[in-house]
Amino acid sequence: MAIISCPQCQKSISDKHKACPHCNAAFGEMDAETKSRLAARTKTQKQQSLMNQSFIALILFLGGFLVLYWQHPVPGSWQQTACYGTIAIGVVWYLVNRVRLVFLKRKKL
Protein backbone atom coordinates (compact mmCIF):
# COMPACT_ATOMS: atom_id res chain seq x y z
CA MET A 1 0.00 0.00 0.00
CA ALA A 2 1.45 3.35 -1.07
CA ILE A 3 0.47 6.93 -0.29
CA ILE A 4 -0.36 9.01 -3.36
CA SER A 5 -1.77 12.48 -3.99
CA CYS A 6 -5.37 12.85 -5.07
CA PRO A 7 -5.42 14.32 -8.60
CA GLN A 8 -8.35 16.54 -7.63
CA CYS A 9 -7.54 17.98 -4.19
CA GLN A 10 -3.82 17.03 -3.88
CA LYS A 11 -4.31 15.52 -0.40
CA SER A 12 -2.52 12.31 0.60
CA ILE A 13 -4.54 9.11 0.25
CA SER A 14 -3.93 5.39 -0.11
CA ASP A 15 -3.52 3.96 -3.60
CA LYS A 16 -6.14 1.33 -2.69
CA HIS A 17 -8.96 3.90 -2.58
CA LYS A 18 -11.34 3.99 -5.55
CA ALA A 19 -12.45 7.52 -4.62
CA CYS A 20 -10.87 10.28 -2.59
CA PRO A 21 -12.29 10.41 0.95
CA HIS A 22 -11.69 14.17 1.08
CA CYS A 23 -13.26 15.41 -2.17
CA ASN A 24 -15.13 12.27 -3.34
CA ALA A 25 -13.41 12.32 -6.74
CA ALA A 26 -13.78 8.87 -8.30
CA PHE A 27 -10.49 7.98 -9.97
CA GLY A 28 -10.21 4.24 -9.44
CA GLU A 29 -10.98 3.44 -13.08
CA MET A 30 -9.15 6.44 -14.59
CA ASP A 31 -6.09 5.92 -16.71
CA ALA A 32 -2.83 7.78 -16.06
CA GLU A 33 -3.48 10.40 -18.75
CA THR A 34 -6.87 11.35 -17.33
CA LYS A 35 -5.41 11.61 -13.83
CA SER A 36 -2.61 13.81 -15.18
CA ARG A 37 -5.09 16.08 -16.95
CA LEU A 38 -7.22 16.36 -13.83
CA ALA A 39 -4.18 17.25 -11.72
CA ALA A 40 -3.06 19.86 -14.28
CA ARG A 41 -6.53 21.44 -14.33
CA THR A 42 -6.63 21.58 -10.52
CA LYS A 43 -3.18 23.18 -10.44
CA THR A 44 -4.25 25.78 -13.03
CA GLN A 45 -7.37 26.62 -11.02
CA LYS A 46 -5.25 27.06 -7.87
CA GLN A 47 -2.84 29.33 -9.75
CA GLN A 48 -5.72 31.41 -11.08
CA SER A 49 -7.17 31.75 -7.58
CA LEU A 50 -3.82 32.93 -6.22
CA MET A 51 -3.46 35.42 -9.09
CA ASN A 52 -6.93 36.82 -8.34
CA GLN A 53 -6.05 37.16 -4.65
CA SER A 54 -2.78 38.90 -5.57
CA PHE A 55 -4.72 41.36 -7.71
CA ILE A 56 -7.13 42.13 -4.86
CA ALA A 57 -4.20 42.61 -2.47
CA LEU A 58 -2.57 45.00 -4.94
CA ILE A 59 -5.80 47.00 -5.22
CA LEU A 60 -6.01 47.14 -1.41
CA PHE A 61 -2.42 48.41 -1.20
CA LEU A 62 -2.89 51.02 -3.91
CA GLY A 63 -6.24 52.15 -2.47
CA GLY A 64 -4.71 52.78 0.95
CA PHE A 65 -1.74 54.57 -0.59
CA LEU A 66 -3.88 56.77 -2.85
CA VAL A 67 -6.24 57.77 -0.01
CA LEU A 68 -3.19 58.63 2.09
CA TYR A 69 -1.70 60.63 -0.78
CA TRP A 70 -4.83 62.51 -1.91
CA GLN A 71 -6.79 62.98 1.31
CA HIS A 72 -3.89 63.89 3.64
CA PRO A 73 -5.53 62.55 6.80
CA VAL A 74 -4.67 64.24 10.09
CA PRO A 75 -1.61 62.61 11.70
CA GLY A 76 -2.70 60.24 14.45
CA SER A 77 -6.31 60.03 13.24
CA TRP A 78 -8.15 56.80 12.59
CA GLN A 79 -8.14 57.58 8.84
CA GLN A 80 -4.36 57.62 8.77
CA THR A 81 -4.18 54.44 10.83
CA ALA A 82 -6.67 52.78 8.46
CA CYS A 83 -4.60 53.83 5.45
CA TYR A 84 -1.41 52.43 6.96
CA GLY A 85 -3.25 49.26 7.93
CA THR A 86 -4.61 48.67 4.42
CA ILE A 87 -1.20 49.35 2.91
CA ALA A 88 0.46 46.86 5.27
CA ILE A 89 -2.23 44.20 4.78
CA GLY A 90 -2.10 44.64 1.00
CA VAL A 91 1.69 44.31 0.83
CA VAL A 92 1.84 41.28 3.12
CA TRP A 93 -1.06 39.54 1.37
CA TYR A 94 0.47 40.22 -2.05
CA LEU A 95 3.89 38.88 -1.04
CA VAL A 96 2.45 35.77 0.61
CA ASN A 97 0.40 34.96 -2.51
CA ARG A 98 3.42 35.47 -4.76
CA VAL A 99 5.51 33.09 -2.65
CA ARG A 100 2.68 30.54 -2.75
CA LEU A 101 2.54 30.91 -6.55
CA VAL A 102 6.28 30.27 -6.88
CA PHE A 103 6.04 27.13 -4.77
CA LEU A 104 2.98 25.96 -6.69
CA LYS A 105 4.76 26.40 -10.02
CA ARG A 106 7.76 24.43 -8.77
CA LYS A 107 5.56 21.60 -7.54
CA LYS A 108 5.42 18.66 -9.93
CA LEU A 109 2.15 17.13 -11.06
Tab-separated table of N, CA, C and O in Angstrom:
chain	number	residue	atom	x	y	z
A	1	MET	N	0.850	-1.177	0.000
A	1	MET	CA	0.000	0.000	0.000
A	1	MET	C	0.891	1.234	0.000
A	1	MET	O	1.768	1.383	0.837
A	2	ALA	N	0.658	2.131	-0.948
A	2	ALA	CA	1.449	3.349	-1.066
A	2	ALA	C	0.553	4.565	-0.855
A	2	ALA	O	-0.661	4.511	-1.049
A	3	ILE	N	1.176	5.659	-0.473
A	3	ILE	CA	0.472	6.926	-0.293
A	3	ILE	C	0.681	7.750	-1.562
A	3	ILE	O	1.811	7.969	-1.992
A	4	ILE	N	-0.417	8.194	-2.156
A	4	ILE	CA	-0.364	9.010	-3.361
A	4	ILE	C	-1.125	10.306	-3.112
A	4	ILE	O	-1.806	10.451	-2.105
A	5	SER	N	-1.007	11.237	-4.045
A	5	SER	CA	-1.771	12.480	-3.986
A	5	SER	C	-3.027	12.345	-4.832
A	5	SER	O	-2.971	11.819	-5.947
A	6	CYS	N	-4.119	12.838	-4.305
A	6	CYS	CA	-5.366	12.846	-5.070
A	6	CYS	C	-5.196	13.810	-6.241
A	6	CYS	O	-4.732	14.930	-6.062
A	7	PRO	N	-5.563	13.411	-7.468
A	7	PRO	CA	-5.420	14.317	-8.604
A	7	PRO	C	-6.330	15.536	-8.514
A	7	PRO	O	-6.054	16.559	-9.121
A	8	GLN	N	-7.389	15.437	-7.744
A	8	GLN	CA	-8.346	16.544	-7.634
A	8	GLN	C	-7.942	17.541	-6.552
A	8	GLN	O	-7.786	18.718	-6.817
A	9	CYS	N	-7.764	17.067	-5.313
A	9	CYS	CA	-7.535	17.983	-4.186
A	9	CYS	C	-6.094	17.983	-3.689
A	9	CYS	O	-5.748	18.757	-2.799
A	10	GLN	N	-5.245	17.118	-4.213
A	10	GLN	CA	-3.824	17.033	-3.880
A	10	GLN	C	-3.552	16.596	-2.448
A	10	GLN	O	-2.455	16.776	-1.949
A	11	LYS	N	-4.528	16.015	-1.755
A	11	LYS	CA	-4.307	15.515	-0.402
A	11	LYS	C	-3.803	14.082	-0.471
A	11	LYS	O	-4.061	13.360	-1.434
A	12	SER	N	-3.094	13.649	0.563
A	12	SER	CA	-2.523	12.310	0.598
A	12	SER	C	-3.603	11.268	0.893
A	12	SER	O	-4.395	11.427	1.816
A	13	ILE	N	-3.592	10.208	0.068
A	13	ILE	CA	-4.535	9.109	0.247
A	13	ILE	C	-3.828	7.797	-0.089
A	13	ILE	O	-2.741	7.790	-0.653
A	14	SER	N	-4.464	6.700	0.228
A	14	SER	CA	-3.933	5.386	-0.106
A	14	SER	C	-4.192	5.083	-1.578
A	14	SER	O	-5.202	5.516	-2.145
A	15	ASP	N	-3.304	4.335	-2.198
A	15	ASP	CA	-3.517	3.964	-3.597
A	15	ASP	C	-4.603	2.895	-3.753
A	15	ASP	O	-5.028	2.597	-4.861
A	16	LYS	N	-5.079	2.346	-2.663
A	16	LYS	CA	-6.140	1.330	-2.693
A	16	LYS	C	-7.540	1.947	-2.796
A	16	LYS	O	-8.489	1.263	-3.137
A	17	HIS	N	-7.657	3.227	-2.516
A	17	HIS	CA	-8.958	3.897	-2.578
A	17	HIS	C	-9.432	3.996	-4.023
A	17	HIS	O	-8.654	4.256	-4.931
A	18	LYS	N	-10.724	3.799	-4.227
A	18	LYS	CA	-11.337	3.989	-5.547
A	18	LYS	C	-11.814	5.422	-5.735
A	18	LYS	O	-11.995	5.883	-6.847
A	19	ALA	N	-12.031	6.123	-4.609
A	19	ALA	CA	-12.448	7.522	-4.625
A	19	ALA	C	-11.751	8.233	-3.463
A	19	ALA	O	-11.448	7.620	-2.442
A	20	CYS	N	-11.524	9.497	-3.627
A	20	CYS	CA	-10.866	10.278	-2.586
A	20	CYS	C	-11.833	10.490	-1.416
A	20	CYS	O	-12.966	10.946	-1.620
A	21	PRO	N	-11.402	10.191	-0.192
A	21	PRO	CA	-12.292	10.407	0.951
A	21	PRO	C	-12.470	11.883	1.299
A	21	PRO	O	-13.404	12.243	2.002
A	22	HIS	N	-11.611	12.740	0.764
A	22	HIS	CA	-11.691	14.168	1.077
A	22	HIS	C	-12.628	14.914	0.121
A	22	HIS	O	-13.455	15.710	0.555
A	23	CYS	N	-12.474	14.665	-1.188
A	23	CYS	CA	-13.264	15.413	-2.173
A	23	CYS	C	-14.234	14.537	-2.964
A	23	CYS	O	-14.943	15.039	-3.837
A	24	ASN	N	-14.241	13.233	-2.691
A	24	ASN	CA	-15.131	12.271	-3.345
A	24	ASN	C	-14.920	12.151	-4.849
A	24	ASN	O	-15.830	11.794	-5.588
A	25	ALA	N	-13.721	12.479	-5.324
A	25	ALA	CA	-13.407	12.321	-6.745
A	25	ALA	C	-13.169	10.834	-7.020
A	25	ALA	O	-12.307	10.215	-6.413
A	26	ALA	N	-13.940	10.277	-7.940
A	26	ALA	CA	-13.779	8.867	-8.297
A	26	ALA	C	-12.688	8.753	-9.363
A	26	ALA	O	-12.830	9.261	-10.466
A	27	PHE	N	-11.600	8.115	-9.016
A	27	PHE	CA	-10.494	7.981	-9.967
A	27	PHE	C	-9.956	6.560	-10.032
A	27	PHE	O	-8.929	6.307	-10.639
A	28	GLY	N	-10.660	5.619	-9.453
A	28	GLY	CA	-10.210	4.237	-9.440
A	28	GLY	C	-10.086	3.640	-10.831
A	28	GLY	O	-9.179	2.880	-11.126
A	29	GLU	N	-11.002	3.988	-11.736
A	29	GLU	CA	-10.977	3.439	-13.081
A	29	GLU	C	-10.366	4.384	-14.106
A	29	GLU	O	-10.395	4.118	-15.293
A	30	MET	N	-9.791	5.495	-13.676
A	30	MET	CA	-9.152	6.443	-14.588
A	30	MET	C	-7.787	5.930	-15.027
A	30	MET	O	-7.072	5.311	-14.254
A	31	ASP	N	-7.432	6.253	-16.264
A	31	ASP	CA	-6.089	5.920	-16.709
A	31	ASP	C	-5.131	7.036	-16.301
A	31	ASP	O	-5.545	8.078	-15.789
A	32	ALA	N	-3.855	6.835	-16.514
A	32	ALA	CA	-2.833	7.782	-16.060
A	32	ALA	C	-2.965	9.137	-16.746
A	32	ALA	O	-2.748	10.182	-16.128
A	33	GLU	N	-3.347	9.135	-18.017
A	33	GLU	CA	-3.479	10.400	-18.754
A	33	GLU	C	-4.614	11.252	-18.200
A	33	GLU	O	-4.479	12.469	-18.035
A	34	THR	N	-5.729	10.621	-17.884
A	34	THR	CA	-6.870	11.354	-17.327
A	34	THR	C	-6.530	11.915	-15.951
A	34	THR	O	-6.875	13.051	-15.637
A	35	LYS	N	-5.834	11.125	-15.140
A	35	LYS	CA	-5.406	11.609	-13.831
A	35	LYS	C	-4.454	12.795	-13.974
A	35	LYS	O	-4.544	13.765	-13.231
A	36	SER	N	-3.558	12.713	-14.944
A	36	SER	CA	-2.606	13.807	-15.178
A	36	SER	C	-3.336	15.074	-15.610
A	36	SER	O	-3.020	16.172	-15.148
A	37	ARG	N	-4.312	14.921	-16.514
A	37	ARG	CA	-5.093	16.079	-16.954
A	37	ARG	C	-5.884	16.708	-15.815
A	37	ARG	O	-5.966	17.931	-15.694
A	38	LEU	N	-6.456	15.875	-14.979
A	38	LEU	CA	-7.219	16.356	-13.829
A	38	LEU	C	-6.319	17.104	-12.852
A	38	LEU	O	-6.678	18.176	-12.345
A	39	ALA	N	-5.129	16.577	-12.609
A	39	ALA	CA	-4.181	17.249	-11.718
A	39	ALA	C	-3.717	18.577	-12.313
A	39	ALA	O	-3.580	19.572	-11.591
A	40	ALA	N	-3.489	18.620	-13.618
A	40	ALA	CA	-3.061	19.863	-14.275
A	40	ALA	C	-4.168	20.915	-14.206
A	40	ALA	O	-3.893	22.096	-13.969
A	41	ARG	N	-5.410	20.488	-14.399
A	41	ARG	CA	-6.526	21.438	-14.332
A	41	ARG	C	-6.686	21.997	-12.917
A	41	ARG	O	-6.906	23.195	-12.723
A	42	THR	N	-6.525	21.140	-11.914
A	42	THR	CA	-6.626	21.579	-10.525
A	42	THR	C	-5.509	22.570	-10.200
A	42	THR	O	-5.744	23.579	-9.539
A	43	LYS	N	-4.311	22.284	-10.678
A	43	LYS	CA	-3.182	23.183	-10.443
A	43	LYS	C	-3.419	24.538	-11.113
A	43	LYS	O	-3.150	25.586	-10.518
A	44	THR	N	-3.955	24.534	-12.321
A	44	THR	CA	-4.247	25.779	-13.030
A	44	THR	C	-5.309	26.588	-12.301
A	44	THR	O	-5.201	27.815	-12.188
A	45	GLN	N	-6.334	25.916	-11.783
A	45	GLN	CA	-7.367	26.619	-11.020
A	45	GLN	C	-6.792	27.240	-9.752
A	45	GLN	O	-7.151	28.359	-9.388
A	46	LYS	N	-5.898	26.532	-9.078
A	46	LYS	CA	-5.253	27.055	-7.872
A	46	LYS	C	-4.396	28.275	-8.212
A	46	LYS	O	-4.408	29.276	-7.493
A	47	GLN	N	-3.653	28.197	-9.323
A	47	GLN	CA	-2.845	29.333	-9.747
A	47	GLN	C	-3.712	30.539	-10.063
A	47	GLN	O	-3.378	31.671	-9.695
A	48	GLN	N	-4.828	30.314	-10.740
A	48	GLN	CA	-5.723	31.415	-11.077
A	48	GLN	C	-6.308	32.055	-9.820
A	48	GLN	O	-6.424	33.274	-9.725
A	49	SER	N	-6.658	31.231	-8.842
A	49	SER	CA	-7.174	31.746	-7.578
A	49	SER	C	-6.129	32.612	-6.873
A	49	SER	O	-6.448	33.690	-6.349
A	50	LEU	N	-4.886	32.155	-6.850
A	50	LEU	CA	-3.822	32.935	-6.217
A	50	LEU	C	-3.550	34.229	-6.975
A	50	LEU	O	-3.255	35.265	-6.366
A	51	MET	N	-3.639	34.198	-8.298
A	51	MET	CA	-3.460	35.417	-9.088
A	51	MET	C	-4.573	36.422	-8.788
A	51	MET	O	-4.316	37.622	-8.662
A	52	ASN	N	-5.802	35.943	-8.673
A	52	ASN	CA	-6.927	36.823	-8.338
A	52	ASN	C	-6.732	37.443	-6.957
A	52	ASN	O	-6.975	38.643	-6.760
A	53	GLN	N	-6.289	36.646	-5.989
A	53	GLN	CA	-6.048	37.163	-4.649
A	53	GLN	C	-4.908	38.185	-4.658
A	53	GLN	O	-4.967	39.190	-3.942
A	54	SER	N	-3.883	37.942	-5.463
A	54	SER	CA	-2.777	38.902	-5.574
A	54	SER	C	-3.268	40.225	-6.137
A	54	SER	O	-2.846	41.295	-5.693
A	55	PHE	N	-4.164	40.153	-7.114
A	55	PHE	CA	-4.715	41.364	-7.710
A	55	PHE	C	-5.542	42.148	-6.692
A	55	PHE	O	-5.432	43.381	-6.601
A	56	ILE	N	-6.340	41.467	-5.898
A	56	ILE	CA	-7.134	42.125	-4.861
A	56	ILE	C	-6.222	42.760	-3.815
A	56	ILE	O	-6.466	43.881	-3.358
A	57	ALA	N	-5.152	42.062	-3.443
A	57	ALA	CA	-4.201	42.610	-2.474
A	57	ALA	C	-3.520	43.852	-3.031
A	57	ALA	O	-3.305	44.831	-2.303
A	58	LEU	N	-3.197	43.836	-4.312
A	58	LEU	CA	-2.572	45.000	-4.938
A	58	LEU	C	-3.531	46.188	-4.961
A	58	LEU	O	-3.127	47.329	-4.700
A	59	ILE	N	-4.794	45.938	-5.241
A	59	ILE	CA	-5.801	47.003	-5.217
A	59	ILE	C	-5.942	47.575	-3.807
A	59	ILE	O	-6.051	48.787	-3.624
A	60	LEU	N	-5.923	46.708	-2.809
A	60	LEU	CA	-6.006	47.139	-1.413
A	60	LEU	C	-4.822	48.043	-1.062
A	60	LEU	O	-4.993	49.111	-0.466
A	61	PHE	N	-3.628	47.619	-1.447
A	61	PHE	CA	-2.424	48.413	-1.197
A	61	PHE	C	-2.507	49.771	-1.887
A	61	PHE	O	-2.292	50.814	-1.264
A	62	LEU	N	-2.838	49.758	-3.163
A	62	LEU	CA	-2.894	51.017	-3.905
A	62	LEU	C	-4.008	51.925	-3.403
A	62	LEU	O	-3.843	53.151	-3.355
A	63	GLY	N	-5.146	51.343	-3.018
A	63	GLY	CA	-6.243	52.147	-2.472
A	63	GLY	C	-5.833	52.864	-1.202
A	63	GLY	O	-6.092	54.057	-1.031
A	64	GLY	N	-5.181	52.146	-0.286
A	64	GLY	CA	-4.708	52.782	0.947
A	64	GLY	C	-3.681	53.860	0.676
A	64	GLY	O	-3.705	54.931	1.282
A	65	PHE	N	-2.775	53.590	-0.256
A	65	PHE	CA	-1.741	54.567	-0.590
A	65	PHE	C	-2.348	55.815	-1.241
A	65	PHE	O	-1.974	56.945	-0.899
A	66	LEU	N	-3.287	55.620	-2.164
A	66	LEU	CA	-3.884	56.766	-2.852
A	66	LEU	C	-4.737	57.621	-1.913
A	66	LEU	O	-4.732	58.858	-2.013
A	67	VAL	N	-5.466	56.992	-1.003
A	67	VAL	CA	-6.236	57.766	-0.014
A	67	VAL	C	-5.276	58.557	0.865
A	67	VAL	O	-5.508	59.738	1.155
A	68	LEU	N	-4.190	57.943	1.268
A	68	LEU	CA	-3.195	58.628	2.090
A	68	LEU	C	-2.574	59.800	1.321
A	68	LEU	O	-2.352	60.877	1.875
A	69	TYR	N	-2.335	59.609	0.044
A	69	TYR	CA	-1.700	60.633	-0.783
A	69	TYR	C	-2.647	61.790	-1.105
A	69	TYR	O	-2.269	62.959	-1.017
A	70	TRP	N	-3.905	61.474	-1.481
A	70	TRP	CA	-4.826	62.515	-1.910
A	70	TRP	C	-5.602	63.166	-0.773
A	70	TRP	O	-5.905	64.351	-0.824
A	71	GLN	N	-5.956	62.435	0.250
A	71	GLN	CA	-6.792	62.975	1.310
A	71	GLN	C	-6.005	63.665	2.416
A	71	GLN	O	-6.560	64.477	3.136
A	72	HIS	N	-4.744	63.339	2.570
A	72	HIS	CA	-3.892	63.889	3.637
A	72	HIS	C	-4.601	63.847	4.991
A	72	HIS	O	-4.932	64.886	5.575
A	73	PRO	N	-4.848	62.636	5.503
A	73	PRO	CA	-5.526	62.550	6.798
A	73	PRO	C	-4.674	63.160	7.913
A	73	PRO	O	-3.451	63.226	7.824
A	74	VAL	N	-5.350	63.620	8.948
A	74	VAL	CA	-4.675	64.243	10.088
A	74	VAL	C	-3.771	63.202	10.752
A	74	VAL	O	-4.192	62.074	10.992
A	75	PRO	N	-2.513	63.573	11.042
A	75	PRO	CA	-1.613	62.610	11.704
A	75	PRO	C	-2.191	62.136	13.040
A	75	PRO	O	-2.672	62.931	13.844
A	76	GLY	N	-2.174	60.840	13.226
A	76	GLY	CA	-2.699	60.244	14.448
A	76	GLY	C	-4.182	59.943	14.410
A	76	GLY	O	-4.718	59.387	15.362
A	77	SER	N	-4.864	60.292	13.325
A	77	SER	CA	-6.311	60.034	13.239
A	77	SER	C	-6.561	58.588	12.831
A	77	SER	O	-5.665	57.874	12.386
A	78	TRP	N	-7.806	58.165	12.958
A	78	TRP	CA	-8.150	56.800	12.587
A	78	TRP	C	-8.054	56.616	11.082
A	78	TRP	O	-7.784	55.518	10.610
A	79	GLN	N	-8.259	57.688	10.300
A	79	GLN	CA	-8.141	57.577	8.844
A	79	GLN	C	-6.708	57.245	8.433
A	79	GLN	O	-6.475	56.405	7.565
A	80	GLN	N	-5.755	57.897	9.084
A	80	GLN	CA	-4.361	57.622	8.767
A	80	GLN	C	-3.980	56.202	9.194
A	80	GLN	O	-3.301	55.490	8.461
A	81	THR	N	-4.455	55.800	10.355
A	81	THR	CA	-4.183	54.442	10.829
A	81	THR	C	-4.804	53.415	9.887
A	81	THR	O	-4.183	52.391	9.583
A	82	ALA	N	-6.017	53.682	9.403
A	82	ALA	CA	-6.671	52.777	8.463
A	82	ALA	C	-5.907	52.694	7.147
A	82	ALA	O	-5.755	51.611	6.570
A	83	CYS	N	-5.398	53.831	6.682
A	83	CYS	CA	-4.603	53.827	5.449
A	83	CYS	C	-3.334	53.004	5.615
A	83	CYS	O	-3.001	52.181	4.757
A	84	TYR	N	-2.625	53.208	6.707
A	84	TYR	CA	-1.409	52.431	6.958
A	84	TYR	C	-1.727	50.942	7.119
A	84	TYR	O	-0.969	50.091	6.659
A	85	GLY	N	-2.844	50.657	7.753
A	85	GLY	CA	-3.247	49.257	7.926
A	85	GLY	C	-3.552	48.580	6.598
A	85	GLY	O	-3.126	47.445	6.359
A	86	THR	N	-4.295	49.268	5.718
A	86	THR	CA	-4.613	48.667	4.422
A	86	THR	C	-3.367	48.522	3.558
A	86	THR	O	-3.238	47.534	2.827
A	87	ILE	N	-2.458	49.469	3.654
A	87	ILE	CA	-1.197	49.350	2.910
A	87	ILE	C	-0.419	48.137	3.403
A	87	ILE	O	0.069	47.323	2.610
A	88	ALA	N	-0.300	47.981	4.715
A	88	ALA	CA	0.457	46.858	5.275
A	88	ALA	C	-0.201	45.521	4.935
A	88	ALA	O	0.473	44.570	4.522
A	89	ILE	N	-1.520	45.441	5.092
A	89	ILE	CA	-2.226	44.199	4.781
A	89	ILE	C	-2.090	43.863	3.296
A	89	ILE	O	-1.845	42.709	2.929
A	90	GLY	N	-2.234	44.858	2.437
A	90	GLY	CA	-2.104	44.638	0.997
A	90	GLY	C	-0.731	44.131	0.602
A	90	GLY	O	-0.604	43.192	-0.182
A	91	VAL	N	0.321	44.730	1.168
A	91	VAL	CA	1.686	44.306	0.833
A	91	VAL	C	1.948	42.888	1.315
A	91	VAL	O	2.464	42.049	0.569
A	92	VAL	N	1.592	42.613	2.566
A	92	VAL	CA	1.845	41.279	3.122
A	92	VAL	C	1.051	40.224	2.360
A	92	VAL	O	1.588	39.172	1.989
A	93	TRP	N	-0.213	40.488	2.097
A	93	TRP	CA	-1.060	39.538	1.372
A	93	TRP	C	-0.512	39.289	-0.030
A	93	TRP	O	-0.472	38.156	-0.518
A	94	TYR	N	-0.082	40.355	-0.705
A	94	TYR	CA	0.473	40.217	-2.052
A	94	TYR	C	1.735	39.357	-2.036
A	94	TYR	O	1.892	38.440	-2.845
A	95	LEU	N	2.640	39.635	-1.102
A	95	LEU	CA	3.888	38.880	-1.042
A	95	LEU	C	3.651	37.410	-0.688
A	95	LEU	O	4.285	36.521	-1.270
A	96	VAL	N	2.746	37.154	0.235
A	96	VAL	CA	2.446	35.765	0.606
A	96	VAL	C	1.878	35.011	-0.593
A	96	VAL	O	2.275	33.864	-0.872
A	97	ASN	N	0.973	35.628	-1.339
A	97	ASN	CA	0.404	34.964	-2.510
A	97	ASN	C	1.446	34.725	-3.583
A	97	ASN	O	1.422	33.699	-4.263
A	98	ARG	N	2.366	35.654	-3.760
A	98	ARG	CA	3.420	35.472	-4.758
A	98	ARG	C	4.343	34.322	-4.382
A	98	ARG	O	4.753	33.537	-5.229
A	99	VAL	N	4.675	34.210	-3.108
A	99	VAL	CA	5.515	33.090	-2.655
A	99	VAL	C	4.766	31.772	-2.861
A	99	VAL	O	5.349	30.784	-3.325
A	100	ARG	N	3.478	31.750	-2.536
A	100	ARG	CA	2.681	30.540	-2.752
A	100	ARG	C	2.620	30.172	-4.227
A	100	ARG	O	2.675	28.988	-4.586
A	101	LEU	N	2.545	31.177	-5.115
A	101	LEU	CA	2.538	30.906	-6.551
A	101	LEU	C	3.859	30.298	-7.008
A	101	LEU	O	3.872	29.365	-7.814
A	102	VAL	N	4.970	30.810	-6.498
A	102	VAL	CA	6.281	30.275	-6.877
A	102	VAL	C	6.392	28.820	-6.451
A	102	VAL	O	6.828	27.965	-7.231
A	103	PHE	N	5.986	28.512	-5.231
A	103	PHE	CA	6.043	27.132	-4.769
A	103	PHE	C	5.096	26.232	-5.537
A	103	PHE	O	5.396	25.064	-5.797
A	104	LEU	N	3.933	26.751	-5.919
A	104	LEU	CA	2.976	25.959	-6.692
A	104	LEU	C	3.516	25.656	-8.082
A	104	LEU	O	3.346	24.564	-8.602
A	105	LYS	N	4.203	26.624	-8.692
A	105	LYS	CA	4.764	26.403	-10.024
A	105	LYS	C	5.917	25.409	-9.989
A	105	LYS	O	6.141	24.675	-10.943
A	106	ARG	N	6.653	25.376	-8.889
A	106	ARG	CA	7.761	24.428	-8.769
A	106	ARG	C	7.295	23.019	-8.468
A	106	ARG	O	8.016	22.066	-8.699
A	107	LYS	N	6.094	22.903	-7.922
A	107	LYS	CA	5.558	21.596	-7.544
A	107	LYS	C	5.254	20.779	-8.804
A	107	LYS	O	4.644	21.275	-9.736
A	108	LYS	N	5.671	19.543	-8.794
A	108	LYS	CA	5.422	18.659	-9.929
A	108	LYS	C	4.013	18.092	-9.840
A	108	LYS	O	3.442	17.975	-8.778
A	109	LEU	N	3.500	17.719	-11.009
A	109	LEU	CA	2.154	17.134	-11.056
A	109	LEU	C	2.142	15.784	-10.512
A	109	LEU	O	2.467	14.892	-10.255
